[in-house]
Amino acid sequence: MTADPKSIIDQLDDIEAEAKREWDQADPKDRPTIKSRYLGKKSKIKSILGALKDLSPEDRKTVGQKANQLQNSLNDHFVLDQVQSHRKAQYDHTLPGRVQPRGHRHILTQTMDDVVQIFYGMGFEVADGPEIESDYYNFSALNFPPDHPARDMQDTFFLNDEYLLRTHTSPVQVRVFEQRRPPVRILAPGRTYRNEAISARAYCVFHQVEGFFVDVDVTFADLKGVLSAFAQEYFGAQAQLRFRPSFFPFTEPSTEVDVNCLLCGGKGCALCKYEGWLEILGAGMIDPNVFTAVDYDPDVFTGYAFGMGIERIAMLKHGIDDIRVFYDNDLRFLQQF
Ligand code: PHE
């Protein structure tokens, strides 16, 4: 080992080139030996470092720095190379890609959007109202007299004396009438609640779409017209509607509307309770008392309203015979839509 700093630096350069070449050409199994030969305790670099004491202080510094740089550079070279070859071994570009599951709208949301879309095409605007509603909007303003048994038609979740979870979307009628003057042609989709025993046909939460139109000369024929157009478009040409007389405090006359059961083709099945028909909505001509409460003149304006059950129409359209599956969050069900 000579003490000439210049030649030591040359030697170090040679060692670097030689080490890298040797490493690059070596069989992977020989590489640990190569690594320890160049970076281990008995390496050439170590012995050069050991001989530093024979140099002048400045040379010692230059050579020492160079030797350290070399060790780092070799170390990086070896390590990096190992990482890369490891990656190469792990990466198989012939493997099929991993498909990430994609979310989508819940079937009930899709159904509501479809309904809204159809009525939107017939000139309806969309409005909404709160799910926590006051007794006034849910009942009183809709012509349910206090303590009248009609309130029992809808088993209500009361929050306190004044507030409740809305049992239908009809309170949106009153909220809109308070804000606007006729003509109003509105659709109000949303969630509703009833304290019912849970079964294949009833759940404590469900969805409705409320529709109403108030103007001069609006008639029951207009109501039949829009509902029939809707049924044809939503269910298809085979859909038929049946209007049965009914009662709601806020409409007069009132009707309940059935669709022929598309699941059994009218023969009778569990979904239609073996009747061949399934009720999908309540409707009627808005009662003059509702108009008076919101300061619409009942001698000038008439209007119809309907409230459609979203679960009902989705069940009918897709042949679902148990309402609870909408709320179970079972992906095997939800992924079908
Ligand atoms: N709100 C009624 C219900 O939930 C349905 C309805 C709406 C009836 C509008 C008439 C007019 O049962």
mmCIF file of C-alpha atoms and ligand atoms in Angstrom:
data_model
loop_
_atom_site.group_PDB
_atom_site.id
_atom_site.type_symbol
_atom_site.label_atom_id
_atom_site.label_comp_id
_atom_site.label_asym_id
_atom_site.label_seq_id
_atom_site.Cartn_x
_atom_site.Cartn_y
_atom_site.Cartn_z
ATOM 1 C CA MET A 1 0.000 0.000 0.000
ATOM 2 C CA THR A 2 1.600 3.259 -1.108
ATOM 3 C CA ALA A 3 1.113 6.491 0.754
ATOM 4 C CA ASP A 4 0.659 8.581 -2.383
ATOM 5 C CA PRO A 5 -2.851 10.077 -2.043
ATOM 6 C CA LYS A 6 -3.367 10.399 -5.781
ATOM 7 C CA SER A 7 -2.690 6.758 -6.427
ATOM 8 C CA ILE A 8 -4.864 5.760 -3.479
ATOM 9 C CA ILE A 9 -7.738 7.678 -5.020
ATOM 10 C CA ASP A 10 -7.119 5.979 -8.362
ATOM 11 C CA GLN A 11 -7.134 2.652 -6.573
ATOM 12 C CA LEU A 12 -10.458 3.501 -4.988
ATOM 13 C CA ASP A 13 -11.928 4.394 -8.373
ATOM 14 C CA ASP A 14 -10.721 1.091 -9.741
ATOM 15 C CA ILE A 15 -12.243 -0.761 -6.813
ATOM 16 C CA GLU A 16 -15.581 0.940 -7.463
ATOM 17 C CA ALA A 17 -15.674 0.041 -11.137
ATOM 18 C CA GLU A 18 -14.537 -3.496 -10.473
ATOM 19 C CA ALA A 19 -17.005 -4.062 -7.644
ATOM 20 C CA LYS A 20 -19.975 -2.847 -9.670
ATOM 21 C CA ARG A 21 -18.981 -4.867 -12.700
ATOM 22 C CA GLU A 22 -18.498 -7.986 -10.641
ATOM 23 C CA TRP A 23 -21.827 -7.482 -8.882
ATOM 24 C CA ASP A 24 -23.750 -6.850 -12.093
ATOM 25 C CA GLN A 25 -22.414 -9.959 -13.768
ATOM 26 C CA ALA A 26 -22.607 -12.251 -10.760
ATOM 27 C CA ASP A 27 -25.124 -14.993 -10.217
ATOM 28 C CA PRO A 28 -27.542 -13.699 -7.510
ATOM 29 C CA LYS A 29 -26.487 -16.465 -5.147
ATOM 30 C CA ASP A 30 -22.871 -15.208 -5.197
ATOM 31 C CA ARG A 31 -23.814 -11.647 -4.425
ATOM 32 C CA PRO A 32 -23.699 -11.868 -0.606
ATOM 33 C CA THR A 33 -20.045 -12.938 -0.886
ATOM 34 C CA ILE A 34 -19.281 -10.064 -3.228
ATOM 35 C CA LYS A 35 -20.962 -7.645 -0.904
ATOM 36 C CA SER A 36 -18.948 -8.750 2.073
ATOM 37 C CA ARG A 37 -15.742 -8.796 0.028
ATOM 38 C CA TYR A 38 -16.194 -5.120 -0.822
ATOM 39 C CA LEU A 39 -17.904 -3.826 2.261
ATOM 40 C CA GLY A 40 -16.991 -6.314 4.969
ATOM 41 C CA LYS A 41 -14.400 -5.950 7.711
ATOM 42 C CA LYS A 42 -11.565 -7.306 5.590
ATOM 43 C CA SER A 43 -12.317 -5.337 2.440
ATOM 44 C CA LYS A 44 -9.759 -3.457 0.409
ATOM 45 C CA ILE A 45 -11.480 -0.225 1.286
ATOM 46 C CA LYS A 46 -11.153 -0.976 4.988
ATOM 47 C CA SER A 47 -7.454 -1.612 4.631
ATOM 48 C CA ILE A 48 -7.004 1.653 2.736
ATOM 49 C CA LEU A 49 -8.836 3.422 5.531
ATOM 50 C CA GLY A 50 -6.562 1.634 7.996
ATOM 51 C CA ALA A 51 -3.505 3.073 6.245
ATOM 52 C CA LEU A 52 -4.741 6.668 6.481
ATOM 53 C CA LYS A 53 -2.565 7.322 9.494
ATOM 54 C CA ASP A 54 0.495 7.357 7.219
ATOM 55 C CA LEU A 55 -0.865 10.358 5.321
ATOM 56 C CA SER A 56 -0.610 14.063 6.001
ATOM 57 C CA PRO A 57 -3.694 15.535 7.718
ATOM 58 C CA GLU A 58 -5.060 17.150 4.474
ATOM 59 C CA ASP A 59 -4.530 13.980 2.422
ATOM 60 C CA ARG A 60 -6.074 11.969 5.190
ATOM 61 C CA LYS A 61 -9.200 14.109 4.861
ATOM 62 C CA THR A 62 -9.463 13.837 1.047
ATOM 63 C CA VAL A 63 -8.787 10.136 0.934
ATOM 64 C CA GLY A 64 -11.004 9.421 3.919
ATOM 65 C CA GLN A 65 -13.922 11.271 2.308
ATOM 66 C CA LYS A 66 -13.411 9.487 -0.967
ATOM 67 C CA ALA A 67 -13.312 6.078 0.725
ATOM 68 C CA ASN A 68 -16.517 6.803 2.606
ATOM 69 C CA GLN A 69 -18.239 7.975 -0.561
ATOM 70 C CA LEU A 70 -17.183 4.802 -2.263
ATOM 71 C CA GLN A 71 -18.596 2.636 0.492
ATOM 72 C CA ASN A 72 -21.896 4.485 0.321
ATOM 73 C CA SER A 73 -22.042 4.276 -3.426
ATOM 74 C CA LEU A 74 -21.352 0.526 -3.402
ATOM 75 C CA ASN A 75 -23.883 -0.007 -0.689
ATOM 76 C CA ASP A 76 -26.547 1.877 -2.698
ATOM 77 C CA HIS A 77 -25.668 -0.047 -5.814
ATOM 78 C CA PHE A 78 -25.990 -3.407 -4.112
ATOM 79 C CA VAL A 79 -29.151 -2.581 -2.212
ATOM 80 C CA LEU A 80 -30.927 -0.888 -5.085
ATOM 81 C CA ASP A 81 -30.149 -3.713 -7.376
ATOM 82 C CA GLN A 82 -31.527 -6.212 -4.900
ATOM 83 C CA VAL A 83 -34.745 -4.236 -4.513
ATOM 84 C CA GLN A 84 -35.191 -4.014 -8.262
ATOM 85 C CA SER A 85 -34.606 -7.665 -8.956
ATOM 86 C CA HIS A 86 -36.958 -8.518 -6.106
ATOM 87 C CA ARG A 87 -39.622 -6.330 -7.712
ATOM 88 C CA LYS A 88 -39.023 -7.888 -11.083
ATOM 89 C CA ALA A 89 -39.565 -11.311 -9.616
ATOM 90 C CA GLN A 90 -42.798 -10.194 -7.912
ATOM 91 C CA TYR A 91 -44.354 -8.439 -10.875
ATOM 92 C CA ASP A 92 -46.212 -10.669 -13.276
ATOM 93 C CA HIS A 93 -47.681 -8.495 -16.016
ATOM 94 C CA THR A 94 -49.695 -11.418 -17.403
ATOM 95 C CA LEU A 95 -51.932 -11.509 -14.322
ATOM 96 C CA PRO A 96 -55.478 -10.190 -14.902
ATOM 97 C CA GLY A 97 -56.128 -6.809 -13.259
ATOM 98 C CA ARG A 98 -57.902 -6.614 -9.939
ATOM 99 C CA VAL A 99 -61.440 -5.333 -10.420
ATOM 100 C CA GLN A 100 -62.425 -2.811 -7.763
ATOM 101 C CA PRO A 101 -66.081 -3.029 -6.756
ATOM 102 C CA ARG A 102 -68.042 0.060 -7.812
ATOM 103 C CA GLY A 103 -70.841 1.515 -5.748
ATOM 104 C CA HIS A 104 -74.162 2.575 -7.210
ATOM 105 C CA ARG A 105 -77.420 4.139 -6.121
ATOM 106 C CA HIS A 106 -79.684 2.029 -3.920
ATOM 107 C CA ILE A 107 -82.621 0.540 -5.789
ATOM 108 C CA LEU A 108 -85.043 2.774 -3.872
ATOM 109 C CA THR A 109 -83.101 5.878 -4.863
ATOM 110 C CA GLN A 110 -83.062 4.686 -8.453
ATOM 111 C CA THR A 111 -86.814 4.125 -8.326
ATOM 112 C CA MET A 112 -87.482 7.590 -6.924
ATOM 113 C CA ASP A 113 -85.219 9.146 -9.536
ATOM 114 C CA ASP A 114 -87.056 7.236 -12.282
ATOM 115 C CA VAL A 115 -90.433 8.409 -11.003
ATOM 116 C CA VAL A 116 -89.226 11.987 -10.752
ATOM 117 C CA GLN A 117 -87.869 11.788 -14.283
ATOM 118 C CA ILE A 118 -91.187 10.644 -15.720
ATOM 119 C CA PHE A 119 -93.208 13.370 -13.997
ATOM 120 C CA TYR A 120 -90.540 15.933 -14.775
ATOM 121 C CA GLY A 121 -91.313 15.192 -18.411
ATOM 122 C CA MET A 122 -94.961 16.089 -17.680
ATOM 123 C CA GLY A 123 -94.049 19.491 -16.280
ATOM 124 C CA PHE A 124 -93.664 18.783 -12.540
ATOM 125 C CA GLU A 125 -91.075 20.545 -10.379
ATOM 126 C CA VAL A 126 -89.409 18.907 -7.367
ATOM 127 C CA ALA A 127 -89.802 20.109 -3.769
ATOM 128 C CA ASP A 128 -89.047 18.602 -0.370
ATOM 129 C CA GLY A 129 -89.890 18.999 3.277
ATOM 130 C CA PRO A 130 -88.565 17.919 6.683
ATOM 131 C CA GLU A 131 -88.839 14.352 7.972
ATOM 132 C CA ILE A 132 -89.355 15.679 11.489
ATOM 133 C CA GLU A 133 -92.645 17.411 10.986
ATOM 134 C CA SER A 134 -95.075 19.248 13.192
ATOM 135 C CA ASP A 135 -98.501 17.912 13.995
ATOM 136 C CA TYR A 136 -99.851 20.970 12.183
ATOM 137 C CA TYR A 137 -98.349 20.150 8.770
ATOM 138 C CA ASN A 138 -98.701 16.379 9.043
ATOM 139 C CA PHE A 139 -102.316 16.434 10.265
ATOM 140 C CA SER A 140 -104.160 19.642 11.184
ATOM 141 C CA ALA A 141 -103.474 21.618 8.021
ATOM 142 C CA LEU A 142 -104.453 18.528 6.033
ATOM 143 C CA ASN A 143 -107.932 18.646 7.537
ATOM 144 C CA PHE A 144 -107.428 15.956 10.171
ATOM 145 C CA PRO A 145 -109.567 17.350 13.023
ATOM 146 C CA PRO A 146 -107.982 17.089 16.515
ATOM 147 C CA ASP A 147 -108.720 13.733 18.150
ATOM 148 C CA HIS A 148 -110.402 12.551 14.985
ATOM 149 C CA PRO A 149 -110.055 8.797 14.424
ATOM 150 C CA ALA A 150 -108.623 9.520 10.960
ATOM 151 C CA ARG A 151 -105.318 10.207 12.719
ATOM 152 C CA ASP A 152 -105.237 6.552 13.668
ATOM 153 C CA MET A 153 -105.152 5.587 10.006
ATOM 154 C CA GLN A 154 -101.453 6.309 10.218
ATOM 155 C CA ASP A 155 -99.645 4.887 13.217
ATOM 156 C CA THR A 156 -97.454 7.765 14.177
ATOM 157 C CA PHE A 157 -94.068 8.002 15.854
ATOM 158 C CA PHE A 158 -94.544 11.048 18.063
ATOM 159 C CA LEU A 159 -91.429 12.855 19.282
ATOM 160 C CA ASN A 160 -93.328 15.075 21.719
ATOM 161 C CA ASP A 161 -96.701 16.839 21.823
ATOM 162 C CA GLU A 162 -95.893 18.933 18.813
ATOM 163 C CA TYR A 163 -93.420 17.047 16.661
ATOM 164 C CA LEU A 164 -93.485 13.664 14.965
ATOM 165 C CA LEU A 165 -91.829 11.712 12.166
ATOM 166 C CA ARG A 166 -93.902 12.506 9.107
ATOM 167 C CA THR A 167 -96.248 9.666 8.253
ATOM 168 C CA HIS A 168 -96.605 10.738 4.609
ATOM 169 C CA THR A 169 -95.246 13.287 2.156
ATOM 170 C CA SER A 170 -98.564 15.188 2.030
ATOM 171 C CA PRO A 171 -97.330 17.891 4.472
ATOM 172 C CA VAL A 172 -95.141 19.135 1.610
ATOM 173 C CA GLN A 173 -98.374 20.185 -0.132
ATOM 174 C CA VAL A 174 -99.126 22.611 2.691
ATOM 175 C CA ARG A 175 -95.553 23.910 2.857
ATOM 176 C CA VAL A 176 -95.541 24.619 -0.864
ATOM 177 C CA PHE A 177 -99.038 26.204 -0.842
ATOM 178 C CA GLU A 178 -97.867 28.558 1.909
ATOM 179 C CA GLN A 179 -94.974 29.725 -0.258
ATOM 180 C CA ARG A 180 -96.525 29.890 -3.701
ATOM 181 C CA ARG A 181 -99.647 30.808 -5.625
ATOM 182 C CA PRO A 182 -101.209 28.565 -8.279
ATOM 183 C CA PRO A 183 -100.455 27.220 -10.747
ATOM 184 C CA VAL A 184 -98.261 24.788 -8.780
ATOM 185 C CA ARG A 185 -97.297 21.433 -10.228
ATOM 186 C CA ILE A 186 -94.994 19.708 -7.766
ATOM 187 C CA LEU A 187 -93.423 16.357 -7.030
ATOM 188 C CA ALA A 188 -92.073 15.696 -3.533
ATOM 189 C CA PRO A 189 -90.133 12.458 -3.064
ATOM 190 C CA GLY A 190 -88.980 11.458 0.398
ATOM 191 C CA ARG A 191 -88.804 9.194 3.389
ATOM 192 C CA THR A 192 -91.764 8.589 5.667
ATOM 193 C CA TYR A 193 -92.298 6.690 8.920
ATOM 194 C CA ARG A 194 -95.039 4.635 10.492
ATOM 195 C CA ASN A 195 -95.164 2.666 13.674
ATOM 196 C CA GLU A 196 -96.297 -0.533 11.997
ATOM 197 C CA ALA A 197 -95.610 -4.152 12.807
ATOM 198 C CA ILE A 198 -92.810 -5.139 10.453
ATOM 199 C CA SER A 199 -93.759 -7.780 7.919
ATOM 200 C CA ALA A 200 -93.133 -8.760 4.300
ATOM 201 C CA ARG A 201 -95.454 -5.930 3.260
ATOM 202 C CA ALA A 202 -94.889 -3.239 5.892
ATOM 203 C CA TYR A 203 -91.833 -1.552 7.322
ATOM 204 C CA CYS A 204 -91.416 1.278 9.826
ATOM 205 C CA VAL A 205 -89.596 3.417 7.248
ATOM 206 C CA PHE A 206 -90.630 3.725 3.645
ATOM 207 C CA HIS A 207 -90.661 6.165 0.769
ATOM 208 C CA GLN A 208 -93.340 8.085 -1.015
ATOM 209 C CA VAL A 209 -93.534 10.436 -3.917
ATOM 210 C CA GLU A 210 -96.173 13.083 -3.471
ATOM 211 C CA GLY A 211 -97.502 14.780 -6.573
ATOM 212 C CA PHE A 212 -99.961 17.632 -6.813
ATOM 213 C CA PHE A 213 -101.267 20.136 -9.294
ATOM 214 C CA VAL A 214 -103.375 23.178 -8.445
ATOM 215 C CA ASP A 215 -104.723 25.608 -11.007
ATOM 216 C CA VAL A 216 -108.071 26.749 -12.368
ATOM 217 C CA ASP A 217 -110.137 23.914 -13.842
ATOM 218 C CA VAL A 218 -108.018 20.984 -12.731
ATOM 219 C CA THR A 219 -110.222 17.878 -12.763
ATOM 220 C CA PHE A 220 -110.235 14.254 -11.691
ATOM 221 C CA ALA A 221 -109.774 13.378 -15.378
ATOM 222 C CA ASP A 222 -106.417 15.186 -15.291
ATOM 223 C CA LEU A 223 -105.432 13.033 -12.330
ATOM 224 C CA LYS A 224 -106.394 9.848 -14.142
ATOM 225 C CA GLY A 225 -104.536 11.038 -17.202
ATOM 226 C CA VAL A 226 -101.176 11.678 -15.511
ATOM 227 C CA LEU A 227 -101.349 8.504 -13.431
ATOM 228 C CA SER A 228 -102.165 6.355 -16.450
ATOM 229 C CA ALA A 229 -99.373 7.957 -18.464
ATOM 230 C CA PHE A 230 -97.017 7.307 -15.577
ATOM 231 C CA ALA A 231 -98.038 3.635 -15.231
ATOM 232 C CA GLN A 232 -97.581 2.973 -18.936
ATOM 233 C CA GLU A 233 -94.178 4.542 -18.921
ATOM 234 C CA TYR A 234 -92.909 3.045 -15.678
ATOM 235 C CA PHE A 235 -94.376 -0.466 -15.845
ATOM 236 C CA GLY A 236 -94.850 -0.833 -19.593
ATOM 237 C CA ALA A 237 -97.802 -1.226 -21.924
ATOM 238 C CA GLN A 238 -99.264 -4.190 -20.017
ATOM 239 C CA ALA A 239 -99.886 -2.029 -16.927
ATOM 240 C CA GLN A 240 -103.504 -1.324 -15.991
ATOM 241 C CA LEU A 241 -104.803 0.920 -13.231
ATOM 242 C CA ARG A 242 -107.862 0.351 -11.076
ATOM 243 C CA PHE A 243 -109.347 3.315 -9.184
ATOM 244 C CA ARG A 244 -111.224 2.379 -5.990
ATOM 245 C CA PRO A 245 -113.202 4.912 -3.937
ATOM 246 C CA SER A 246 -111.493 5.655 -0.633
ATOM 247 C CA PHE A 247 -111.193 8.265 2.072
ATOM 248 C CA PHE A 248 -108.507 10.770 3.023
ATOM 249 C CA PRO A 249 -109.315 13.878 5.083
ATOM 250 C CA PHE A 250 -107.393 16.102 2.666
ATOM 251 C CA THR A 251 -109.004 14.955 -0.589
ATOM 252 C CA GLU A 252 -112.608 14.791 -1.774
ATOM 253 C CA PRO A 253 -113.348 12.622 -3.617
ATOM 254 C CA SER A 254 -110.583 10.226 -2.682
ATOM 255 C CA THR A 255 -109.333 7.123 -4.380
ATOM 256 C CA GLU A 256 -106.851 4.326 -3.950
ATOM 257 C CA VAL A 257 -105.193 3.127 -7.102
ATOM 258 C CA ASP A 258 -104.091 -0.420 -7.865
ATOM 259 C CA VAL A 259 -101.908 -1.815 -10.640
ATOM 260 C CA ASN A 260 -102.478 -5.289 -12.029
ATOM 261 C CA CYS A 261 -99.918 -7.569 -10.422
ATOM 262 C CA LEU A 262 -97.122 -7.949 -12.906
ATOM 263 C CA LEU A 263 -95.448 -10.652 -10.858
ATOM 264 C CA CYS A 264 -98.229 -13.221 -11.336
ATOM 265 C CA GLY A 265 -99.922 -11.611 -14.330
ATOM 266 C CA GLY A 266 -103.076 -11.140 -12.250
ATOM 267 C CA LYS A 267 -103.472 -14.830 -11.318
ATOM 268 C CA GLY A 268 -102.738 -14.122 -7.668
ATOM 269 C CA CYS A 269 -99.524 -14.523 -5.676
ATOM 270 C CA ALA A 270 -97.979 -13.690 -2.305
ATOM 271 C CA LEU A 271 -97.024 -10.186 -3.439
ATOM 272 C CA CYS A 272 -100.588 -9.174 -4.398
ATOM 273 C CA LYS A 273 -102.118 -11.209 -1.547
ATOM 274 C CA TYR A 274 -103.729 -13.419 -4.205
ATOM 275 C CA GLU A 275 -105.844 -10.539 -5.485
ATOM 276 C CA GLY A 276 -104.188 -9.942 -8.818
ATOM 277 C CA TRP A 277 -103.955 -6.212 -7.976
ATOM 278 C CA LEU A 278 -101.546 -4.243 -5.836
ATOM 279 C CA GLU A 279 -102.277 -0.852 -4.300
ATOM 280 C CA ILE A 280 -99.612 1.654 -5.225
ATOM 281 C CA LEU A 281 -101.023 5.036 -4.295
ATOM 282 C CA GLY A 282 -103.684 7.141 -2.645
ATOM 283 C CA ALA A 283 -105.039 10.195 -4.441
ATOM 284 C CA GLY A 284 -107.934 12.572 -4.871
ATOM 285 C CA MET A 285 -109.102 16.117 -5.461
ATOM 286 C CA ILE A 286 -107.651 18.418 -2.807
ATOM 287 C CA ASP A 287 -110.250 19.218 -0.153
ATOM 288 C CA PRO A 288 -111.444 22.853 -0.076
ATOM 289 C CA ASN A 289 -110.559 22.958 3.648
ATOM 290 C CA VAL A 290 -106.884 22.480 2.780
ATOM 291 C CA PHE A 291 -107.057 25.428 0.393
ATOM 292 C CA THR A 292 -108.781 27.653 2.928
ATOM 293 C CA ALA A 293 -106.052 26.966 5.493
ATOM 294 C CA VAL A 294 -103.396 28.275 3.077
ATOM 295 C CA ASP A 295 -105.485 31.126 1.733
ATOM 296 C CA TYR A 296 -106.198 29.705 -1.705
ATOM 297 C CA ASP A 297 -109.736 30.512 -2.820
ATOM 298 C CA PRO A 298 -111.519 27.135 -3.226
ATOM 299 C CA ASP A 299 -114.084 28.768 -5.535
ATOM 300 C CA VAL A 300 -111.332 29.677 -7.968
ATOM 301 C CA PHE A 301 -108.821 26.848 -7.718
ATOM 302 C CA THR A 302 -109.062 23.111 -7.887
ATOM 303 C CA GLY A 303 -106.293 20.550 -7.698
ATOM 304 C CA TYR A 304 -105.430 16.925 -7.428
ATOM 305 C CA ALA A 305 -102.869 15.185 -5.235
ATOM 306 C CA PHE A 306 -101.470 11.695 -5.067
ATOM 307 C CA GLY A 307 -99.029 9.871 -2.796
ATOM 308 C CA MET A 308 -97.252 6.904 -4.315
ATOM 309 C CA GLY A 309 -95.481 4.123 -2.373
ATOM 310 C CA ILE A 310 -91.982 3.743 -3.760
ATOM 311 C CA GLU A 311 -91.264 0.342 -2.215
ATOM 312 C CA ARG A 312 -94.549 -0.920 -3.643
ATOM 313 C CA ILE A 313 -93.782 0.062 -7.213
ATOM 314 C CA ALA A 314 -90.189 -1.185 -6.993
ATOM 315 C CA MET A 315 -91.433 -4.543 -5.670
ATOM 316 C CA LEU A 316 -93.943 -4.811 -8.452
ATOM 317 C CA LYS A 317 -91.541 -3.858 -11.183
ATOM 318 C CA HIS A 318 -88.695 -6.089 -10.025
ATOM 319 C CA GLY A 319 -90.686 -8.983 -8.605
ATOM 320 C CA ILE A 320 -89.545 -8.469 -4.995
ATOM 321 C CA ASP A 321 -91.889 -10.162 -2.542
ATOM 322 C CA ASP A 322 -90.533 -8.896 0.801
ATOM 323 C CA ILE A 323 -90.175 -5.199 1.647
ATOM 324 C CA ARG A 324 -87.549 -5.887 4.324
ATOM 325 C CA VAL A 325 -84.839 -6.688 1.777
ATOM 326 C CA PHE A 326 -84.617 -2.984 0.889
ATOM 327 C CA TYR A 327 -83.310 -2.296 4.366
ATOM 328 C CA ASP A 328 -81.166 -5.342 5.091
ATOM 329 C CA ASN A 329 -78.139 -3.986 3.204
ATOM 330 C CA ASP A 330 -77.402 -7.433 1.849
ATOM 331 C CA LEU A 331 -75.096 -6.869 -1.115
ATOM 332 C CA ARG A 332 -76.343 -10.027 -2.804
ATOM 333 C CA PHE A 333 -79.691 -8.258 -3.144
ATOM 334 C CA LEU A 334 -78.473 -4.719 -3.777
ATOM 335 C CA GLN A 335 -75.986 -5.715 -6.475
ATOM 336 C CA GLN A 336 -78.791 -7.035 -8.659
ATOM 337 C CA PHE A 337 -79.923 -3.523 -9.552
HETATM 338 N N1 PHE B 1 -100.800 10.712 2.060
HETATM 339 C C1 PHE B 1 -101.640 9.575 1.758
HETATM 340 C C2 PHE B 1 -101.061 8.328 2.438
HETATM 341 O O1 PHE B 1 -99.916 8.317 2.757
HETATM 342 C C3 PHE B 1 -101.734 9.336 0.289
HETATM 343 C C4 PHE B 1 -102.383 10.460 -0.433
HETATM 344 C C5 PHE B 1 -101.657 11.492 -0.965
HETATM 345 C C6 PHE B 1 -103.744 10.485 -0.594
HETATM 346 C C7 PHE B 1 -102.242 12.525 -1.641
HETATM 347 C C8 PHE B 1 -104.372 11.491 -1.267
HETATM 348 C C9 PHE B 1 -103.617 12.511 -1.783
HETATM 349 O O2 PHE B 1 -101.770 7.371 2.660
#
